Short mmCIF file of C-alpha atoms in Angstrom, two decimals:
data_model
loop_
_atom_site.label_atom_id
_atom_site.label_comp_id
_atom_site.label_asym_id
_atom_site.label_seq_id
_atom_site.Cartn_x
_atom_site.Cartn_y
_atom_site.Cartn_z
CA MET A 10 -24.83 -8.49 0.77
CA SER A 11 -22.56 -9.05 -2.23
CA ILE A 12 -19.05 -8.10 -3.25
CA LEU A 13 -18.70 -6.59 -6.74
CA VAL A 14 -15.48 -7.79 -8.37
CA THR A 15 -14.65 -5.78 -11.50
CA GLY A 16 -12.32 -7.71 -13.78
CA GLY A 17 -13.27 -10.83 -11.84
CA ALA A 18 -12.74 -13.22 -14.78
CA GLY A 19 -9.06 -12.27 -15.06
CA TYR A 20 -5.99 -13.88 -13.50
CA ILE A 21 -5.98 -12.26 -10.05
CA GLY A 22 -9.74 -11.68 -10.14
CA SER A 23 -10.66 -15.35 -10.66
CA HIS A 24 -8.38 -16.51 -7.83
CA THR A 25 -9.86 -13.83 -5.56
CA CYS A 26 -13.39 -15.00 -6.42
CA VAL A 27 -12.44 -18.52 -5.23
CA GLU A 28 -11.18 -17.18 -1.89
CA LEU A 29 -14.24 -14.93 -1.43
CA LEU A 30 -16.69 -17.75 -2.14
CA ASN A 31 -14.78 -20.10 0.18
CA GLU A 32 -15.12 -17.44 2.90
CA GLY A 33 -18.89 -17.28 2.44
CA TYR A 34 -19.20 -14.04 0.45
CA ASP A 35 -21.69 -13.64 -2.41
CA VAL A 36 -19.80 -12.59 -5.53
CA VAL A 37 -20.96 -10.46 -8.48
CA VAL A 38 -18.48 -10.14 -11.36
CA LEU A 39 -18.35 -7.42 -14.02
CA ASP A 40 -15.88 -8.16 -16.83
CA ASN A 41 -15.77 -7.19 -20.51
CA LEU A 42 -13.68 -10.33 -21.30
CA SER A 43 -11.17 -8.26 -23.34
CA ASN A 44 -8.27 -10.09 -21.68
CA SER A 45 -10.05 -12.90 -19.85
CA SER A 46 -12.42 -15.80 -20.36
CA GLU A 47 -15.85 -16.61 -18.97
CA LYS A 48 -14.56 -20.19 -18.62
CA SER A 49 -12.46 -19.04 -15.67
CA LEU A 50 -15.70 -18.26 -13.79
CA GLU A 51 -17.21 -21.64 -14.72
CA ARG A 52 -14.14 -23.22 -13.15
CA VAL A 53 -14.38 -20.96 -10.09
CA GLU A 54 -17.91 -22.31 -9.60
CA GLU A 55 -16.67 -25.88 -10.13
CA LEU A 56 -13.87 -25.41 -7.54
CA THR A 57 -16.10 -23.84 -4.89
CA GLY A 58 -19.48 -25.45 -5.59
CA LYS A 59 -20.96 -21.93 -5.44
CA LYS A 60 -22.55 -19.58 -7.96
CA VAL A 61 -21.00 -16.41 -9.38
CA THR A 62 -23.39 -13.76 -10.70
CA PHE A 63 -21.80 -12.58 -13.94
CA TYR A 64 -22.40 -9.42 -15.96
CA LYS A 65 -20.55 -9.00 -19.25
CA GLY A 66 -19.76 -5.34 -19.59
CA ASP A 67 -17.39 -2.47 -19.09
CA ILE A 68 -16.66 -0.10 -16.21
CA LEU A 69 -17.04 2.75 -18.74
CA ASP A 70 -20.70 1.73 -19.22
CA ARG A 71 -22.75 3.65 -16.66
CA ASP A 72 -25.93 1.80 -17.67
CA ILE A 73 -24.62 -1.65 -16.75
CA LEU A 74 -23.18 -0.30 -13.49
CA ASN A 75 -26.60 1.18 -12.63
CA GLU A 76 -28.24 -2.15 -13.48
CA ILE A 77 -25.86 -4.04 -11.17
CA PHE A 78 -26.38 -1.66 -8.24
CA GLN A 79 -30.16 -1.69 -8.74
CA LYS A 80 -30.42 -5.49 -8.90
CA GLU A 81 -27.68 -6.63 -6.51
CA LYS A 82 -27.13 -5.62 -2.90
CA ILE A 83 -23.50 -4.53 -3.30
CA GLU A 84 -21.69 -3.88 -0.04
CA SER A 85 -18.10 -3.43 -1.28
CA CYS A 86 -16.20 -3.35 -4.55
CA ILE A 87 -12.88 -5.01 -5.32
CA HIS A 88 -11.66 -3.15 -8.38
CA PHE A 89 -9.34 -5.11 -10.71
CA ALA A 90 -10.71 -4.03 -14.10
CA GLY A 91 -8.16 -2.21 -16.22
CA LEU A 92 -5.73 -2.46 -19.09
CA LYS A 93 -2.40 -3.67 -17.74
CA ALA A 94 0.29 -4.26 -20.40
CA VAL A 95 3.22 -1.89 -19.85
CA GLY A 96 4.49 -1.97 -23.44
CA GLU A 97 1.04 -1.56 -24.93
CA SER A 98 0.38 1.43 -22.66
CA VAL A 99 3.34 3.26 -24.26
CA ALA A 100 1.87 2.61 -27.72
CA LYS A 101 -1.75 3.35 -26.71
CA PRO A 102 -1.69 5.98 -23.94
CA TRP A 103 -5.15 7.41 -24.71
CA GLU A 104 -6.76 3.98 -24.43
CA TYR A 105 -5.06 3.38 -21.07
CA TYR A 106 -5.94 6.75 -19.57
CA ASN A 107 -9.52 6.55 -20.85
CA ASN A 108 -10.17 2.97 -19.74
CA ASN A 109 -8.37 2.98 -16.41
CA ILE A 110 -9.06 6.53 -15.21
CA THR A 111 -12.40 7.42 -16.81
CA GLY A 112 -13.65 3.88 -16.09
CA THR A 113 -12.73 4.13 -12.40
CA LEU A 114 -14.25 7.62 -12.08
CA THR A 115 -17.49 6.26 -13.57
CA LEU A 116 -17.46 3.26 -11.22
CA VAL A 117 -16.86 5.39 -8.12
CA ASP A 118 -19.55 7.88 -9.14
CA VAL A 119 -22.15 5.10 -9.48
CA MET A 120 -20.98 3.55 -6.19
CA ARG A 121 -21.55 6.78 -4.27
CA GLN A 122 -24.98 7.29 -5.86
CA TYR A 123 -26.01 3.95 -4.35
CA ASN A 124 -24.22 4.75 -1.07
CA CYS A 125 -21.69 1.95 -1.53
CA LYS A 126 -18.51 3.52 -0.20
CA ASN A 127 -16.15 0.58 0.31
CA ILE A 128 -13.49 -0.02 -2.34
CA ILE A 129 -10.37 -2.16 -2.51
CA PHE A 130 -8.17 -0.93 -5.33
CA SER A 131 -5.72 -3.03 -7.28
CA SER A 132 -2.54 -0.92 -7.43
CA SER A 133 1.03 -1.83 -8.24
CA ALA A 134 4.65 -1.56 -7.14
CA THR A 135 5.07 0.34 -10.44
CA ILE A 136 4.02 3.50 -8.60
CA TYR A 137 7.34 3.54 -6.70
CA GLY A 138 9.23 4.06 -9.98
CA ASP A 139 12.94 3.49 -9.34
CA PRO A 140 12.44 3.08 -5.57
CA ALA A 141 14.14 5.40 -3.11
CA GLN A 142 14.83 2.48 -0.77
CA ILE A 143 14.99 -1.34 -0.76
CA PRO A 144 13.10 -3.05 0.75
CA ILE A 145 10.20 -0.79 -0.17
CA THR A 146 7.87 0.27 2.64
CA GLU A 147 4.55 2.08 2.17
CA GLU A 148 6.28 5.25 3.36
CA CYS A 149 8.62 5.11 0.36
CA PRO A 150 7.77 8.14 -1.81
CA LYS A 151 5.96 7.52 -5.07
CA GLY A 152 8.41 7.84 -7.93
CA GLN A 153 8.44 8.86 -11.55
CA CYS A 154 6.50 6.15 -13.39
CA THR A 155 8.11 4.96 -16.58
CA ASN A 156 4.95 4.26 -18.61
CA PRO A 157 1.27 5.29 -18.93
CA TYR A 158 0.06 2.09 -17.22
CA GLY A 159 2.07 3.02 -14.10
CA TRP A 160 0.81 6.59 -14.22
CA THR A 161 -2.81 5.41 -14.30
CA LYS A 162 -2.21 3.45 -11.09
CA SER A 163 -0.45 6.39 -9.45
CA MET A 164 -3.18 8.87 -10.49
CA LEU A 165 -5.99 6.56 -9.39
CA GLU A 166 -4.39 6.14 -5.98
CA GLN A 167 -4.33 9.92 -5.58
CA MET A 168 -7.90 10.24 -6.82
CA LEU A 169 -9.18 7.67 -4.30
CA ILE A 170 -7.15 9.24 -1.47
CA ASP A 171 -8.67 12.66 -2.27
CA ILE A 172 -12.21 11.24 -2.42
CA GLN A 173 -11.76 9.58 0.97
CA LYS A 174 -10.30 12.77 2.50
CA ALA A 175 -13.32 14.75 1.27
CA ASP A 176 -15.84 12.18 2.55
CA ASN A 177 -14.74 10.02 5.48
CA GLU A 178 -17.68 7.65 4.99
CA TRP A 179 -15.50 6.06 2.31
CA ASN A 180 -13.31 3.09 3.22
CA VAL A 181 -10.50 2.92 0.68
CA ILE A 182 -7.87 0.18 0.79
CA ILE A 183 -5.08 0.42 -1.77
CA LEU A 184 -3.14 -2.82 -2.33
CA ARG A 185 0.19 -2.41 -4.08
CA TYR A 186 0.97 -5.73 -5.73
CA PHE A 187 4.46 -6.90 -6.45
CA ASN A 188 4.81 -9.75 -9.03
CA PRO A 189 2.01 -12.33 -8.88
CA ILE A 190 2.82 -15.76 -10.32
CA GLY A 191 1.63 -19.34 -9.80
CA ALA A 192 -1.89 -20.72 -10.09
CA HIS A 193 -4.59 -22.50 -8.10
CA LYS A 194 -3.39 -25.87 -6.72
CA SER A 195 -6.05 -27.69 -8.75
CA GLY A 196 -4.48 -26.57 -12.04
CA ARG A 197 -7.97 -25.44 -13.16
CA ILE A 198 -7.42 -21.66 -13.16
CA GLY A 199 -4.27 -19.69 -13.89
CA GLU A 200 -2.67 -16.94 -15.94
CA ASN A 201 -3.96 -16.91 -19.52
CA PRO A 202 -2.36 -14.03 -21.46
CA ASN A 203 -3.45 -13.05 -24.95
CA GLY A 204 -0.62 -13.54 -27.46
CA ILE A 205 3.02 -13.29 -26.38
CA PRO A 206 3.11 -12.98 -22.58
CA ASN A 207 4.18 -9.70 -20.98
CA ASN A 208 5.15 -11.34 -17.68
CA LEU A 209 7.99 -13.70 -16.86
CA MET A 210 6.25 -16.81 -15.54
CA PRO A 211 3.76 -17.39 -18.38
CA TYR A 212 6.70 -16.88 -20.75
CA VAL A 213 8.65 -19.59 -18.89
CA THR A 214 5.69 -21.99 -18.86
CA GLN A 215 5.01 -21.45 -22.57
CA VAL A 216 8.64 -22.34 -23.31
CA ALA A 217 8.26 -25.42 -21.08
CA VAL A 218 5.10 -26.53 -22.91
CA GLY A 219 6.76 -26.03 -26.31
CA LYS A 220 4.74 -23.03 -27.52
CA LEU A 221 7.80 -20.76 -27.47
CA GLU A 222 11.37 -21.71 -28.40
CA SER A 223 13.26 -19.90 -25.67
CA LEU A 224 12.91 -17.30 -22.92
CA GLY A 225 14.13 -13.80 -23.64
CA VAL A 226 16.02 -12.39 -20.63
CA PHE A 227 16.15 -8.60 -20.88
CA GLY A 228 19.55 -7.51 -19.57
CA ASN A 229 22.25 -9.36 -17.62
CA ASP A 230 24.30 -6.32 -16.64
CA TYR A 231 22.23 -4.94 -13.76
CA ASP A 232 23.80 -4.37 -10.36
CA THR A 233 22.37 -7.63 -8.96
CA PRO A 234 24.00 -10.93 -7.89
CA ASP A 235 23.70 -12.51 -11.37
CA GLY A 236 23.13 -9.37 -13.46
CA THR A 237 19.44 -10.04 -14.16
CA GLY A 238 16.56 -8.02 -12.71
CA VAL A 239 15.39 -8.88 -9.18
CA ARG A 240 11.67 -8.83 -8.28
CA ASP A 241 9.37 -9.81 -5.42
CA TYR A 242 7.32 -12.74 -6.74
CA ILE A 243 4.16 -13.60 -4.82
CA HIS A 244 1.83 -16.58 -5.22
CA VAL A 245 -1.47 -15.44 -6.74
CA VAL A 246 -3.43 -17.35 -4.06
CA ASP A 247 -1.59 -15.44 -1.30
CA LEU A 248 -2.42 -12.22 -3.16
CA ALA A 249 -6.09 -13.25 -3.48
CA ARG A 250 -6.27 -13.93 0.25
CA GLY A 251 -4.95 -10.42 0.86
CA HIS A 252 -8.22 -9.09 -0.59
CA VAL A 253 -10.28 -11.18 1.84
CA LYS A 254 -8.19 -9.74 4.69
CA ALA A 255 -8.78 -6.25 3.28
CA LEU A 256 -12.57 -6.81 3.32
CA LYS A 257 -12.36 -7.83 6.96
CA LYS A 258 -10.32 -4.67 7.61
CA ILE A 259 -13.14 -2.61 6.05
CA ASP A 260 -15.53 -4.19 8.55
CA GLU A 261 -13.41 -2.52 11.27
CA ASN A 262 -13.85 0.86 9.51
CA ALA A 263 -10.58 1.11 7.61
CA GLU A 264 -11.09 4.65 6.22
CA LEU A 265 -7.82 4.87 4.23
CA CYS A 266 -5.16 2.14 4.23
CA ILE A 267 -2.29 1.37 1.86
CA TYR A 268 -0.49 -1.99 1.90
CA ASN A 269 2.31 -3.64 -0.02
CA LEU A 270 1.48 -7.24 -0.93
CA GLY A 271 4.69 -9.16 -1.56
CA THR A 272 6.88 -11.73 0.15
CA GLY A 273 9.77 -9.46 1.10
CA HIS A 274 12.19 -11.68 -0.88
CA GLY A 275 13.82 -10.75 -4.16
CA TYR A 276 14.46 -13.32 -6.89
CA SER A 277 16.31 -12.66 -10.13
CA VAL A 278 15.07 -13.79 -13.54
CA LEU A 279 17.67 -16.57 -13.53
CA ASP A 280 16.64 -17.57 -9.98
CA ILE A 281 13.13 -18.13 -11.34
CA VAL A 282 14.45 -20.17 -14.27
CA LYS A 283 16.59 -22.30 -11.94
CA ASN A 284 13.76 -22.86 -9.43
CA PHE A 285 11.33 -23.73 -12.22
CA GLU A 286 13.77 -26.25 -13.70
CA GLU A 287 14.40 -27.87 -10.31
CA ALA A 288 10.73 -27.92 -9.25
CA ASN A 289 9.48 -29.44 -12.51
CA ASN A 290 12.54 -31.23 -13.93
CA ILE A 291 12.30 -29.31 -17.22
CA LYS A 292 15.08 -27.40 -18.99
CA ILE A 293 14.27 -23.80 -19.96
CA PRO A 294 16.53 -22.49 -22.76
CA TYR A 295 17.01 -18.72 -22.57
CA VAL A 296 18.60 -15.96 -24.64
CA ILE A 297 20.07 -12.77 -23.17
CA LYS A 298 18.64 -9.68 -24.87
CA ASN A 299 19.10 -5.94 -24.43
CA ARG A 300 17.56 -4.24 -21.41
CA ARG A 301 14.03 -2.94 -21.83
CA PRO A 302 13.65 0.82 -21.39
CA GLY A 303 12.18 1.68 -18.00
CA ASP A 304 13.15 -1.57 -16.28
CA ILE A 305 14.84 -1.19 -12.90
CA ALA A 306 17.46 -3.45 -11.29
CA THR A 307 15.82 -4.41 -7.98
CA CYS A 308 12.32 -4.20 -6.55
CA TYR A 309 11.08 -6.01 -3.45
CA CYS A 310 9.01 -4.93 -0.48
CA ASP A 311 8.76 -4.93 3.26
CA PRO A 312 5.31 -6.52 3.79
CA SER A 313 5.25 -6.10 7.58
CA LYS A 314 2.52 -3.41 7.61
CA ALA A 315 0.02 -5.83 6.01
CA LYS A 316 0.99 -8.42 8.62
CA ASN A 317 0.68 -6.04 11.56
CA GLU A 318 -2.59 -4.37 10.51
CA MET A 319 -4.46 -7.08 8.53
CA GLY A 320 -2.86 -10.28 9.82
CA TRP A 321 -1.86 -11.14 6.23
CA VAL A 322 1.32 -13.09 5.47
CA ALA A 323 2.41 -14.71 2.20
CA GLU A 324 2.56 -18.47 2.86
CA TYR A 325 3.79 -20.00 -0.40
CA GLY A 326 7.46 -20.21 -1.41
CA ILE A 327 9.09 -19.96 -4.82
CA LYS A 328 9.11 -23.74 -5.45
CA GLU A 329 5.32 -23.96 -4.99
CA MET A 330 4.84 -20.92 -7.23
CA CYS A 331 6.82 -22.70 -9.96
CA GLU A 332 5.09 -26.06 -9.47
CA ASP A 333 1.60 -24.55 -9.50
CA ALA A 334 2.33 -22.40 -12.58
CA TRP A 335 3.50 -25.50 -14.46
CA ARG A 336 0.53 -27.62 -13.31
CA TRP A 337 -1.83 -25.01 -14.77
CA GLN A 338 0.08 -24.63 -18.06
CA SER A 339 0.71 -28.35 -18.60
CA ASN A 340 -2.97 -29.18 -17.91
CA ASN A 341 -4.11 -26.26 -20.10
CA PRO A 342 -1.49 -25.79 -22.86
CA ASN A 343 -3.82 -23.36 -24.67
CA GLY A 344 -5.16 -21.73 -21.52
CA TYR A 345 -8.96 -21.67 -21.48
CA ASP A 346 -9.09 -22.33 -25.26
CA GLU A 347 -9.19 -26.08 -24.96
#
């Protein structure tokens, strides 16, 4: 039996494919390559010595989904595919709602037609909005999202919860990611954003490699130790392993589970800069800019539920996250476009 990984050629998807293959799972990837590269999957195969079955296509395309479920024996789906840039979602709300929500509804409809009722959904700490409590537990109420991307995650969570309540044959595991950074230890796969990065670490590494002049730090007047925003950064390999743990949880008949995946430690933007400089002996010039609308001061989680129920714990510290991110970027200054 195979695991369908939608968006499997992307940053988190490709790292998850490595962990799945290393654990002995057969992997089928569906990806439209709109924000990813097929080369990531070639490197996944190189790292694991195992084959990935790849379909180029979109979760909105019912025909390709039918083809996959007819040809492959799909047991569970890990669902990463989706548009994910916060700023772009504000400018293009229709595209985000159509792709993320209609696409997931189409995927789930095809899954149930083929009696595949196991899904692990890639959600986000965004759904907590400005959190009611720090550290954030899974019991923390969902907040007002500040952008269409966040709303798609929040709505999709509710949709999957309702589907599972209506039909308890479904096993739905919702994983709320905090801030994934870092890369595979080999330096062969990593984060490869199109254009100017939306996330902090690829911005830092592109400054380090000389592609960008300086790092823009949005706001230094937050109520935090150094005035810059504090986030829970998690190594992408730890995050990927969380999905393997979630699959094993499904084997126990998970029904409906929601887990935060983070380290439980908050680091400010300037903490990241300092740790990156120390880990790699490289100076990162930065410029303080105005706050971005919708950004919050502090966001980090209590990950103990994932530990207690899945046996999952984040193992990598901030220094390794910084070292691994730089190894990827320095070995691949242009990402997968060599």
